């Protein structure tokens, strides 16, 4: 602003303004101004077409209206620049021949460099400024125009302005330029719509003088306040605010080359070795194990059925009388009955709507499934299903999975970007049509779910721990593993203060996430899968997730909380390792994550089986040597 005000005060500027006033306004003419580079994206030809349309539709402006187009030299060279120049010259010639008269040219093209004071002089006399770029960044021309129209006392005398209320300025700007949203008083147009631009130009000319003055005052206050000093100060404030907590955080250098980045973590963040989980498992007397199925025990694949190895691991865990094992899944009850024949495995179907276990938390194969909430009216599915079918038709690779109480729109096999966009629209669409229904709509990994309100995996964890507490069994070891946002409810519950009384005072809680979605507090898991140099993996914080695991049980009681993540997506994952070898492919990372979970479960099973066979009950909890941990 200081530089522009200094130019406005120059004698050269005053002389140029007086000259232009005599040339144009002295003859009763109204000046509209355009200042653009001779570039294909600046929309000069579109502006000229709009001027031609305006003169054709409004003959009263012929002989009175002049468009002064300042065309700065092109910054590049080539056929495109030559083509723009030839097109511009031809259009100016055509308009002047059609609507011109002796001593009057409707379009004045200045195709030469101007001194800054000369350009400011044109700003001062112009009633309207036109910016019709089809694509541009932070174009400063509108700001310069508004500040120049404010002028000073000496320029006001030249312009014959007696009162501040007589100062006015009008802007017609393209909606495709960066400064358009900041100028709320400007008339925004689509430059490709020639008729709309012509109408906007005519509107800017005939608007009442008081309205022009109000818009000018509003724009000038904004320009005066938001100068370079303001933006520099705001940047420094943002920088200080961002760095305020850096002294309380630990920084890690991740990756190398173009993928190198620095990650800031809380000081309580610590590395976790797999042996820590196994040793805590051995020391414990009562264990609560909550496992998600889809994407956790089994990768996302066409064949959703579990492998024989997964079933064997679950059977081994369930055979230990100290273990309370619960499997949470979104599949139907009949599907889980068929897949998991383990005798002591508790199960929750359809994300917790149905559960099956007996009072001692030991499953009976002939036990009936029960609902976690009162039976829901599922008539809403008749409304939601046609909406999902519409998106299925337009999204190749997507399918609808219909269950007893849940509708799932799965786009795992669709294009990732398009599927994600469609999922966001579907969530909004379903929320609008199901506003008056007791339904919750959520977006998870590659799917959109509509289910009864109040149903969550957190409710499964609550009922499981409540059943244990009723029997006087407070677990001193809790392992909770999931892979997406639907599992956050489990993490939130086991890390909440309301859950503290359900655990033993020395309980250790492990909340693990497999996949690209991460709880906000993470520990690093070392997937030591028998490799000589194992890589440590975790993923950065996802702003869309809750603070599951944000406060460990060390603050609630004397136990410990650890959250673990293995990420599926290399671009969002952090690779922490002792060597530069920790750059690995996405497929290998995800396989390692699943193998890590399987290895943890397997290592927990082996000591338990040995203890049951070769030790006495009194010392069954003593640490045993596991040959796999040597």
PDB file of C-alpha atoms in Angstrom, residues 40-294:
ATOM      1  CA  UNK A  40      -4.194 -17.676 -23.666  1.00  0.00           C
ATOM      2  CA  UNK A  41      -5.413 -18.078 -20.060  1.00  0.00           C
ATOM      3  CA  UNK A  42      -6.105 -14.383 -19.422  1.00  0.00           C
ATOM      4  CA  UNK A  43      -9.345 -14.397 -21.402  1.00  0.00           C
ATOM      5  CA  UNK A  44      -8.774 -11.216 -23.419  1.00  0.00           C
ATOM      6  CA  UNK A  45     -10.741 -12.584 -26.370  1.00  0.00           C
ATOM      7  CA  UNK A  46     -13.653 -13.510 -24.095  1.00  0.00           C
ATOM      8  CA  UNK A  47     -13.655  -9.966 -22.714  1.00  0.00           C
ATOM      9  CA  UNK A  48     -13.774  -8.518 -26.226  1.00  0.00           C
ATOM     10  CA  UNK A  49     -16.630 -10.819 -27.193  1.00  0.00           C
ATOM     11  CA  UNK A  50     -18.553  -9.651 -24.121  1.00  0.00           C
ATOM     12  CA  UNK A  51     -17.918  -6.020 -25.105  1.00  0.00           C
ATOM     13  CA  UNK A  52     -19.212  -6.768 -28.595  1.00  0.00           C
ATOM     14  CA  UNK A  53     -22.302  -8.424 -27.103  1.00  0.00           C
ATOM     15  CA  UNK A  54     -22.911  -5.453 -24.791  1.00  0.00           C
ATOM     16  CA  UNK A  55     -22.765  -2.898 -27.608  1.00  0.00           C
ATOM     17  CA  UNK A  56     -25.021  -5.075 -29.741  1.00  0.00           C
ATOM     18  CA  UNK A  57     -27.669  -5.536 -27.054  1.00  0.00           C
ATOM     19  CA  UNK A  58     -27.508  -1.997 -25.623  1.00  0.00           C
ATOM     20  CA  UNK A  59     -27.200   0.591 -28.409  1.00  0.00           C
ATOM     21  CA  UNK A  60     -27.438   3.423 -25.860  1.00  0.00           C
ATOM     22  CA  UNK A  61     -23.830   2.757 -24.863  1.00  0.00           C
ATOM     23  CA  UNK A  62     -22.478   3.209 -28.380  1.00  0.00           C
ATOM     24  CA  UNK A  63     -20.410   6.364 -28.582  1.00  0.00           C
ATOM     25  CA  UNK A  64     -20.197   6.597 -24.766  1.00  0.00           C
ATOM     26  CA  UNK A  65     -18.508   3.414 -23.538  1.00  0.00           C
ATOM     27  CA  UNK A  66     -14.809   2.750 -24.090  1.00  0.00           C
ATOM     28  CA  UNK A  67     -12.961  -0.434 -23.169  1.00  0.00           C
ATOM     29  CA  UNK A  68      -9.262   0.242 -22.629  1.00  0.00           C
ATOM     30  CA  UNK A  69      -7.387  -3.054 -22.794  1.00  0.00           C
ATOM     31  CA  UNK A  70      -3.789  -2.919 -21.593  1.00  0.00           C
ATOM     32  CA  UNK A  71      -2.046  -6.002 -23.004  1.00  0.00           C
ATOM     33  CA  UNK A  72       1.263  -6.602 -21.277  1.00  0.00           C
ATOM     34  CA  UNK A  73       3.890  -8.413 -23.358  1.00  0.00           C
ATOM     35  CA  UNK A  74       3.619 -12.179 -23.268  1.00  0.00           C
ATOM     36  CA  UNK A  75       5.981 -13.929 -20.873  1.00  0.00           C
ATOM     37  CA  UNK A  76       6.540 -16.813 -23.263  1.00  0.00           C
ATOM     38  CA  UNK A  77       6.960 -17.509 -26.934  1.00  0.00           C
ATOM     39  CA  UNK A  78       5.457 -19.883 -29.430  1.00  0.00           C
ATOM     40  CA  UNK A  79       2.510 -20.475 -31.707  1.00  0.00           C
ATOM     41  CA  UNK A  80      -0.004 -20.039 -28.888  1.00  0.00           C
ATOM     42  CA  UNK A  81       1.200 -16.516 -28.134  1.00  0.00           C
ATOM     43  CA  UNK A  82       1.166 -15.556 -31.810  1.00  0.00           C
ATOM     44  CA  UNK A  83      -2.320 -16.989 -32.159  1.00  0.00           C
ATOM     45  CA  UNK A  84      -3.615 -14.986 -29.188  1.00  0.00           C
ATOM     46  CA  UNK A  85      -2.121 -11.779 -30.578  1.00  0.00           C
ATOM     47  CA  UNK A  86      -3.605 -12.289 -34.048  1.00  0.00           C
ATOM     48  CA  UNK A  87      -7.013 -13.153 -32.604  1.00  0.00           C
ATOM     49  CA  UNK A  88      -6.973 -10.100 -30.336  1.00  0.00           C
ATOM     50  CA  UNK A  89      -6.015  -7.693 -33.146  1.00  0.00           C
ATOM     51  CA  UNK A  90      -8.697  -9.125 -35.425  1.00  0.00           C
ATOM     52  CA  UNK A  91     -11.439  -8.826 -32.805  1.00  0.00           C
ATOM     53  CA  UNK A  92     -10.490  -5.248 -31.888  1.00  0.00           C
ATOM     54  CA  UNK A  93     -10.563  -4.277 -35.559  1.00  0.00           C
ATOM     55  CA  UNK A  94     -13.949  -5.958 -36.075  1.00  0.00           C
ATOM     56  CA  UNK A  95     -15.571  -4.257 -33.075  1.00  0.00           C
ATOM     57  CA  UNK A  96     -14.215  -0.816 -33.936  1.00  0.00           C
ATOM     58  CA  UNK A  97     -15.384  -1.142 -37.539  1.00  0.00           C
ATOM     59  CA  UNK A  98     -18.852  -2.288 -36.469  1.00  0.00           C
ATOM     60  CA  UNK A  99     -19.557   0.150 -33.654  1.00  0.00           C
ATOM     61  CA  UNK A 100     -16.985   2.915 -34.067  1.00  0.00           C
ATOM     62  CA  UNK A 101     -17.491   6.423 -35.382  1.00  0.00           C
ATOM     63  CA  UNK A 102     -15.288   9.357 -36.320  1.00  0.00           C
ATOM     64  CA  UNK A 103     -13.443  10.336 -33.146  1.00  0.00           C
ATOM     65  CA  UNK A 104     -14.749   7.292 -31.264  1.00  0.00           C
ATOM     66  CA  UNK A 105     -13.264   3.802 -30.896  1.00  0.00           C
ATOM     67  CA  UNK A 106     -15.142   1.466 -28.535  1.00  0.00           C
ATOM     68  CA  UNK A 107     -11.996  -0.611 -27.880  1.00  0.00           C
ATOM     69  CA  UNK A 108      -8.573   0.899 -27.277  1.00  0.00           C
ATOM     70  CA  UNK A 109      -5.816  -1.717 -27.304  1.00  0.00           C
ATOM     71  CA  UNK A 110      -2.516  -0.706 -25.675  1.00  0.00           C
ATOM     72  CA  UNK A 111      -0.124  -3.404 -26.807  1.00  0.00           C
ATOM     73  CA  UNK A 112       3.078  -2.059 -25.294  1.00  0.00           C
ATOM     74  CA  UNK A 113       4.725  -1.922 -21.858  1.00  0.00           C
ATOM     75  CA  UNK A 114       3.476   0.848 -19.565  1.00  0.00           C
ATOM     76  CA  UNK A 115       5.234   2.499 -16.682  1.00  0.00           C
ATOM     77  CA  UNK A 116       3.656   1.699 -13.338  1.00  0.00           C
ATOM     78  CA  UNK A 117       2.481   5.280 -12.849  1.00  0.00           C
ATOM     79  CA  UNK A 118       0.788   5.164 -16.272  1.00  0.00           C
ATOM     80  CA  UNK A 119      -1.067   1.994 -15.346  1.00  0.00           C
ATOM     81  CA  UNK A 120      -2.112   3.556 -12.041  1.00  0.00           C
ATOM     82  CA  UNK A 121      -3.448   6.572 -13.951  1.00  0.00           C
ATOM     83  CA  UNK A 122      -5.696   4.293 -16.001  1.00  0.00           C
ATOM     84  CA  UNK A 123      -6.890   2.690 -12.750  1.00  0.00           C
ATOM     85  CA  UNK A 124      -7.809   6.127 -11.407  1.00  0.00           C
ATOM     86  CA  UNK A 125     -10.083   7.110 -14.308  1.00  0.00           C
ATOM     87  CA  UNK A 126     -11.737   3.704 -14.925  1.00  0.00           C
ATOM     88  CA  UNK A 127     -15.321   3.283 -13.727  1.00  0.00           C
ATOM     89  CA  UNK A 128     -15.163  -0.524 -14.021  1.00  0.00           C
ATOM     90  CA  UNK A 129     -12.283  -3.002 -13.958  1.00  0.00           C
ATOM     91  CA  UNK A 130     -12.680  -6.296 -15.843  1.00  0.00           C
ATOM     92  CA  UNK A 131     -10.707  -9.459 -15.041  1.00  0.00           C
ATOM     93  CA  UNK A 132     -11.908 -12.406 -17.131  1.00  0.00           C
ATOM     94  CA  UNK A 133      -9.067 -14.904 -16.804  1.00  0.00           C
ATOM     95  CA  UNK A 134     -10.101 -18.520 -17.340  1.00  0.00           C
ATOM     96  CA  UNK A 135      -7.455 -19.697 -14.874  1.00  0.00           C
ATOM     97  CA  UNK A 136      -5.286 -17.600 -12.612  1.00  0.00           C
ATOM     98  CA  UNK A 137      -3.768 -17.495  -9.160  1.00  0.00           C
ATOM     99  CA  UNK A 138      -3.756 -14.502  -6.810  1.00  0.00           C
ATOM    100  CA  UNK A 139      -4.296 -11.788  -9.401  1.00  0.00           C
ATOM    101  CA  UNK A 140      -3.399  -8.413  -7.862  1.00  0.00           C
ATOM    102  CA  UNK A 141      -5.029  -6.221 -10.522  1.00  0.00           C
ATOM    103  CA  UNK A 142      -8.365  -5.875  -8.626  1.00  0.00           C
ATOM    104  CA  UNK A 143      -6.547  -4.829  -5.448  1.00  0.00           C
ATOM    105  CA  UNK A 144      -4.433  -2.253  -7.268  1.00  0.00           C
ATOM    106  CA  UNK A 145      -7.546  -0.881  -8.947  1.00  0.00           C
ATOM    107  CA  UNK A 146      -9.471  -0.478  -5.663  1.00  0.00           C
ATOM    108  CA  UNK A 147      -6.537   1.218  -3.916  1.00  0.00           C
ATOM    109  CA  UNK A 148      -5.965   3.538  -6.881  1.00  0.00           C
ATOM    110  CA  UNK A 149      -9.633   4.578  -6.967  1.00  0.00           C
ATOM    111  CA  UNK A 150      -9.305   5.691  -3.344  1.00  0.00           C
ATOM    112  CA  UNK A 151      -6.710   8.181  -4.591  1.00  0.00           C
ATOM    113  CA  UNK A 152      -5.694  11.247  -2.561  1.00  0.00           C
ATOM    114  CA  UNK A 153      -6.736  14.881  -2.165  1.00  0.00           C
ATOM    115  CA  UNK A 154      -4.847  16.174  -5.184  1.00  0.00           C
ATOM    116  CA  UNK A 155      -6.236  13.464  -7.462  1.00  0.00           C
ATOM    117  CA  UNK A 156      -9.725  14.139  -6.105  1.00  0.00           C
ATOM    118  CA  UNK A 157      -9.435  17.718  -7.306  1.00  0.00           C
ATOM    119  CA  UNK A 158      -8.375  16.538 -10.759  1.00  0.00           C
ATOM    120  CA  UNK A 159     -11.324  14.112 -10.837  1.00  0.00           C
ATOM    121  CA  UNK A 160     -13.632  16.868  -9.510  1.00  0.00           C
ATOM    122  CA  UNK A 161     -14.637  14.793  -6.481  1.00  0.00           C
ATOM    123  CA  UNK A 162     -15.923  17.005  -3.689  1.00  0.00           C
ATOM    124  CA  UNK A 163     -17.086  14.415  -1.143  1.00  0.00           C
ATOM    125  CA  UNK A 164     -15.796  11.009   0.038  1.00  0.00           C
ATOM    126  CA  UNK A 165     -19.180   9.530  -0.892  1.00  0.00           C
ATOM    127  CA  UNK A 166     -18.376  10.197  -4.537  1.00  0.00           C
ATOM    128  CA  UNK A 167     -15.497   7.713  -4.537  1.00  0.00           C
ATOM    129  CA  UNK A 168     -16.544   4.502  -6.158  1.00  0.00           C
ATOM    130  CA  UNK A 169     -15.217   1.455  -7.962  1.00  0.00           C
ATOM    131  CA  UNK A 170     -16.782  -1.578  -9.620  1.00  0.00           C
ATOM    132  CA  UNK A 171     -15.228  -4.962 -10.265  1.00  0.00           C
ATOM    133  CA  UNK A 172     -16.304  -7.687 -12.686  1.00  0.00           C
ATOM    134  CA  UNK A 173     -14.063 -10.660 -11.977  1.00  0.00           C
ATOM    135  CA  UNK A 174     -13.823 -14.234 -13.139  1.00  0.00           C
ATOM    136  CA  UNK A 175     -14.851 -16.883 -10.636  1.00  0.00           C
ATOM    137  CA  UNK A 176     -11.740 -18.822 -11.652  1.00  0.00           C
ATOM    138  CA  UNK A 177      -9.156 -16.460 -10.155  1.00  0.00           C
ATOM    139  CA  UNK A 178      -7.738 -16.770  -6.665  1.00  0.00           C
ATOM    140  CA  UNK A 179      -8.782 -13.342  -5.386  1.00  0.00           C
ATOM    141  CA  UNK A 180     -12.428 -13.778  -6.358  1.00  0.00           C
ATOM    142  CA  UNK A 181     -13.644 -15.136  -2.966  1.00  0.00           C
ATOM    143  CA  UNK A 182     -12.010 -12.292  -1.027  1.00  0.00           C
ATOM    144  CA  UNK A 183     -13.851  -9.553  -2.939  1.00  0.00           C
ATOM    145  CA  UNK A 184     -17.431 -10.107  -1.871  1.00  0.00           C
ATOM    146  CA  UNK A 185     -18.660  -6.892  -3.472  1.00  0.00           C
ATOM    147  CA  UNK A 186     -17.386  -7.800  -6.927  1.00  0.00           C
ATOM    148  CA  UNK A 187     -19.649  -9.175  -9.645  1.00  0.00           C
ATOM    149  CA  UNK A 188     -18.390 -12.710 -10.240  1.00  0.00           C
ATOM    150  CA  UNK A 189     -18.896 -14.287 -13.653  1.00  0.00           C
ATOM    151  CA  UNK A 190     -18.026 -17.341 -15.678  1.00  0.00           C
ATOM    152  CA  UNK A 191     -15.895 -15.837 -18.468  1.00  0.00           C
ATOM    153  CA  UNK A 192     -16.960 -18.563 -20.888  1.00  0.00           C
ATOM    154  CA  UNK A 193     -20.564 -17.355 -20.655  1.00  0.00           C
ATOM    155  CA  UNK A 194     -20.371 -14.343 -22.950  1.00  0.00           C
ATOM    156  CA  UNK A 195     -23.963 -13.212 -22.376  1.00  0.00           C
ATOM    157  CA  UNK A 196     -23.518 -13.352 -18.581  1.00  0.00           C
ATOM    158  CA  UNK A 197     -20.316 -11.304 -18.772  1.00  0.00           C
ATOM    159  CA  UNK A 198     -22.034  -8.700 -20.957  1.00  0.00           C
ATOM    160  CA  UNK A 199     -24.936  -8.475 -18.502  1.00  0.00           C
ATOM    161  CA  UNK A 200     -22.480  -8.087 -15.601  1.00  0.00           C
ATOM    162  CA  UNK A 201     -20.694  -5.264 -17.420  1.00  0.00           C
ATOM    163  CA  UNK A 202     -23.990  -3.456 -18.023  1.00  0.00           C
ATOM    164  CA  UNK A 203     -25.013  -4.016 -14.388  1.00  0.00           C
ATOM    165  CA  UNK A 204     -21.733  -2.519 -13.163  1.00  0.00           C
ATOM    166  CA  UNK A 205     -22.368   0.574 -15.276  1.00  0.00           C
ATOM    167  CA  UNK A 206     -25.970   1.247 -14.236  1.00  0.00           C
ATOM    168  CA  UNK A 207     -25.705   0.362 -10.546  1.00  0.00           C
ATOM    169  CA  UNK A 208     -26.766   3.266  -8.266  1.00  0.00           C
ATOM    170  CA  UNK A 209     -23.960   5.566  -7.202  1.00  0.00           C
ATOM    171  CA  UNK A 210     -24.554   4.880  -3.512  1.00  0.00           C
ATOM    172  CA  UNK A 211     -24.241   1.142  -4.080  1.00  0.00           C
ATOM    173  CA  UNK A 212     -20.991   1.658  -5.969  1.00  0.00           C
ATOM    174  CA  UNK A 213     -19.640   3.720  -3.083  1.00  0.00           C
ATOM    175  CA  UNK A 214     -20.597   1.073  -0.490  1.00  0.00           C
ATOM    176  CA  UNK A 215     -18.870  -1.658  -2.472  1.00  0.00           C
ATOM    177  CA  UNK A 216     -15.791   0.479  -2.914  1.00  0.00           C
ATOM    178  CA  UNK A 217     -15.559   1.234   0.816  1.00  0.00           C
ATOM    179  CA  UNK A 218     -15.901  -2.446   1.668  1.00  0.00           C
ATOM    180  CA  UNK A 219     -13.187  -3.487  -0.770  1.00  0.00           C
ATOM    181  CA  UNK A 220     -10.827  -0.710   0.248  1.00  0.00           C
ATOM    182  CA  UNK A 221     -11.048  -1.575   3.949  1.00  0.00           C
ATOM    183  CA  UNK A 222     -10.168  -5.162   3.118  1.00  0.00           C
ATOM    184  CA  UNK A 223      -7.253  -4.220   0.849  1.00  0.00           C
ATOM    185  CA  UNK A 224      -5.909  -1.685   3.342  1.00  0.00           C
ATOM    186  CA  UNK A 225      -5.955  -4.180   6.214  1.00  0.00           C
ATOM    187  CA  UNK A 226      -4.693  -7.252   4.379  1.00  0.00           C
ATOM    188  CA  UNK A 227      -1.446  -5.896   3.037  1.00  0.00           C
ATOM    189  CA  UNK A 228       1.913  -7.656   2.769  1.00  0.00           C
ATOM    190  CA  UNK A 229       2.716  -6.908   6.403  1.00  0.00           C
ATOM    191  CA  UNK A 230      -0.545  -8.529   7.507  1.00  0.00           C
ATOM    192  CA  UNK A 231       0.126 -11.715   5.543  1.00  0.00           C
ATOM    193  CA  UNK A 232       3.708 -11.918   6.791  1.00  0.00           C
ATOM    194  CA  UNK A 233       2.575 -11.470  10.393  1.00  0.00           C
ATOM    195  CA  UNK A 234      -0.180 -14.079  10.044  1.00  0.00           C
ATOM    196  CA  UNK A 235       2.331 -16.533   8.591  1.00  0.00           C
ATOM    197  CA  UNK A 236       4.680 -16.015  11.530  1.00  0.00           C
ATOM    198  CA  UNK A 237       1.802 -16.472  13.982  1.00  0.00           C
ATOM    199  CA  UNK A 238       0.823 -19.739  12.319  1.00  0.00           C
ATOM    200  CA  UNK A 239       4.438 -20.863  12.438  1.00  0.00           C
ATOM    201  CA  UNK A 240       4.745 -20.031  16.141  1.00  0.00           C
ATOM    202  CA  UNK A 241       1.474 -21.762  16.945  1.00  0.00           C
ATOM    203  CA  UNK A 242       2.548 -24.866  15.058  1.00  0.00           C
ATOM    204  CA  UNK A 243       5.937 -24.998  16.775  1.00  0.00           C
ATOM    205  CA  UNK A 244       4.616 -24.193  20.254  1.00  0.00           C
ATOM    206  CA  UNK A 245       4.531 -27.827  21.390  1.00  0.00           C
ATOM    207  CA  UNK A 246       7.691 -28.971  19.628  1.00  0.00           C
ATOM    208  CA  UNK A 247       9.654 -28.918  22.881  1.00  0.00           C
ATOM    209  CA  UNK A 248       7.269 -31.544  24.219  1.00  0.00           C
ATOM    210  CA  UNK A 249       7.541 -33.796  21.205  1.00  0.00           C
ATOM    211  CA  UNK A 250      10.074 -36.155  19.698  1.00  0.00           C
ATOM    212  CA  UNK A 251      11.018 -35.976  16.033  1.00  0.00           C
ATOM    213  CA  UNK A 252      11.858 -38.944  13.828  1.00  0.00           C
ATOM    214  CA  UNK A 253      13.407 -38.868  10.370  1.00  0.00           C
ATOM    215  CA  UNK A 254      11.538 -41.263   8.113  1.00  0.00           C
ATOM    216  CA  UNK A 255      12.508 -42.686   4.716  1.00  0.00           C
ATOM    217  CA  UNK A 256      15.111 -41.249   2.381  1.00  0.00           C
ATOM    218  CA  UNK A 257      15.326 -39.304  -0.847  1.00  0.00           C
ATOM    219  CA  UNK A 258      12.060 -37.831  -2.085  1.00  0.00           C
ATOM    220  CA  UNK A 259      10.144 -39.802   0.538  1.00  0.00           C
ATOM    221  CA  UNK A 260      12.101 -38.446   3.491  1.00  0.00           C
ATOM    222  CA  UNK A 261      10.020 -36.601   6.070  1.00  0.00           C
ATOM    223  CA  UNK A 262      10.172 -35.659   9.729  1.00  0.00           C
ATOM    224  CA  UNK A 263       7.424 -36.898  12.005  1.00  0.00           C
ATOM    225  CA  UNK A 264       6.630 -35.305  15.362  1.00  0.00           C
ATOM    226  CA  UNK A 265       5.452 -37.662  18.104  1.00  0.00           C
ATOM    227  CA  UNK A 266       4.548 -37.328  21.747  1.00  0.00           C
ATOM    228  CA  UNK A 267       7.290 -37.971  24.308  1.00  0.00           C
ATOM    229  CA  UNK A 268       5.258 -40.871  25.692  1.00  0.00           C
ATOM    230  CA  UNK A 269       5.550 -42.597  22.314  1.00  0.00           C
ATOM    231  CA  UNK A 270       7.705 -45.699  22.716  1.00  0.00           C
ATOM    232  CA  UNK A 271       8.820 -48.668  20.725  1.00  0.00           C
ATOM    233  CA  UNK A 272       7.113 -51.941  21.439  1.00  0.00           C
ATOM    234  CA  UNK A 273       8.775 -55.300  20.893  1.00  0.00           C
ATOM    235  CA  UNK A 274       6.654 -58.350  20.238  1.00  0.00           C
ATOM    236  CA  UNK A 275       8.259 -60.024  23.231  1.00  0.00           C
ATOM    237  CA  UNK A 276       6.559 -57.401  25.413  1.00  0.00           C
ATOM    238  CA  UNK A 277       3.129 -58.680  24.381  1.00  0.00           C
ATOM    239  CA  UNK A 278       4.132 -62.320  24.846  1.00  0.00           C
ATOM    240  CA  UNK A 279       5.659 -61.739  28.276  1.00  0.00           C
ATOM    241  CA  UNK A 280       2.635 -59.752  29.436  1.00  0.00           C
ATOM    242  CA  UNK A 281       0.438 -62.578  28.192  1.00  0.00           C
ATOM    243  CA  UNK A 282       2.391 -65.152  30.166  1.00  0.00           C
ATOM    244  CA  UNK A 283       2.303 -63.129  33.376  1.00  0.00           C
ATOM    245  CA  UNK A 284      -1.444 -62.612  33.259  1.00  0.00           C
ATOM    246  CA  UNK A 285      -4.123 -64.715  34.947  1.00  0.00           C
ATOM    247  CA  UNK A 286      -7.256 -63.457  33.215  1.00  0.00           C
ATOM    248  CA  UNK A 287      -7.144 -62.330  29.607  1.00  0.00           C
ATOM    249  CA  UNK A 288      -9.648 -60.521  27.421  1.00  0.00           C
ATOM    250  CA  UNK A 289      -8.946 -60.751  23.693  1.00  0.00           C
ATOM    251  CA  UNK A 290     -11.132 -58.837  21.218  1.00  0.00           C
ATOM    252  CA  UNK A 291     -10.415 -59.461  17.552  1.00  0.00           C
ATOM    253  CA  UNK A 292     -11.880 -57.884  14.452  1.00  0.00           C
ATOM    254  CA  UNK A 293     -12.172 -60.259  11.516  1.00  0.00           C
ATOM    255  CA  UNK A 294     -12.549 -58.352   8.252  1.00  0.00           C
TER     256      UNK A 294
END
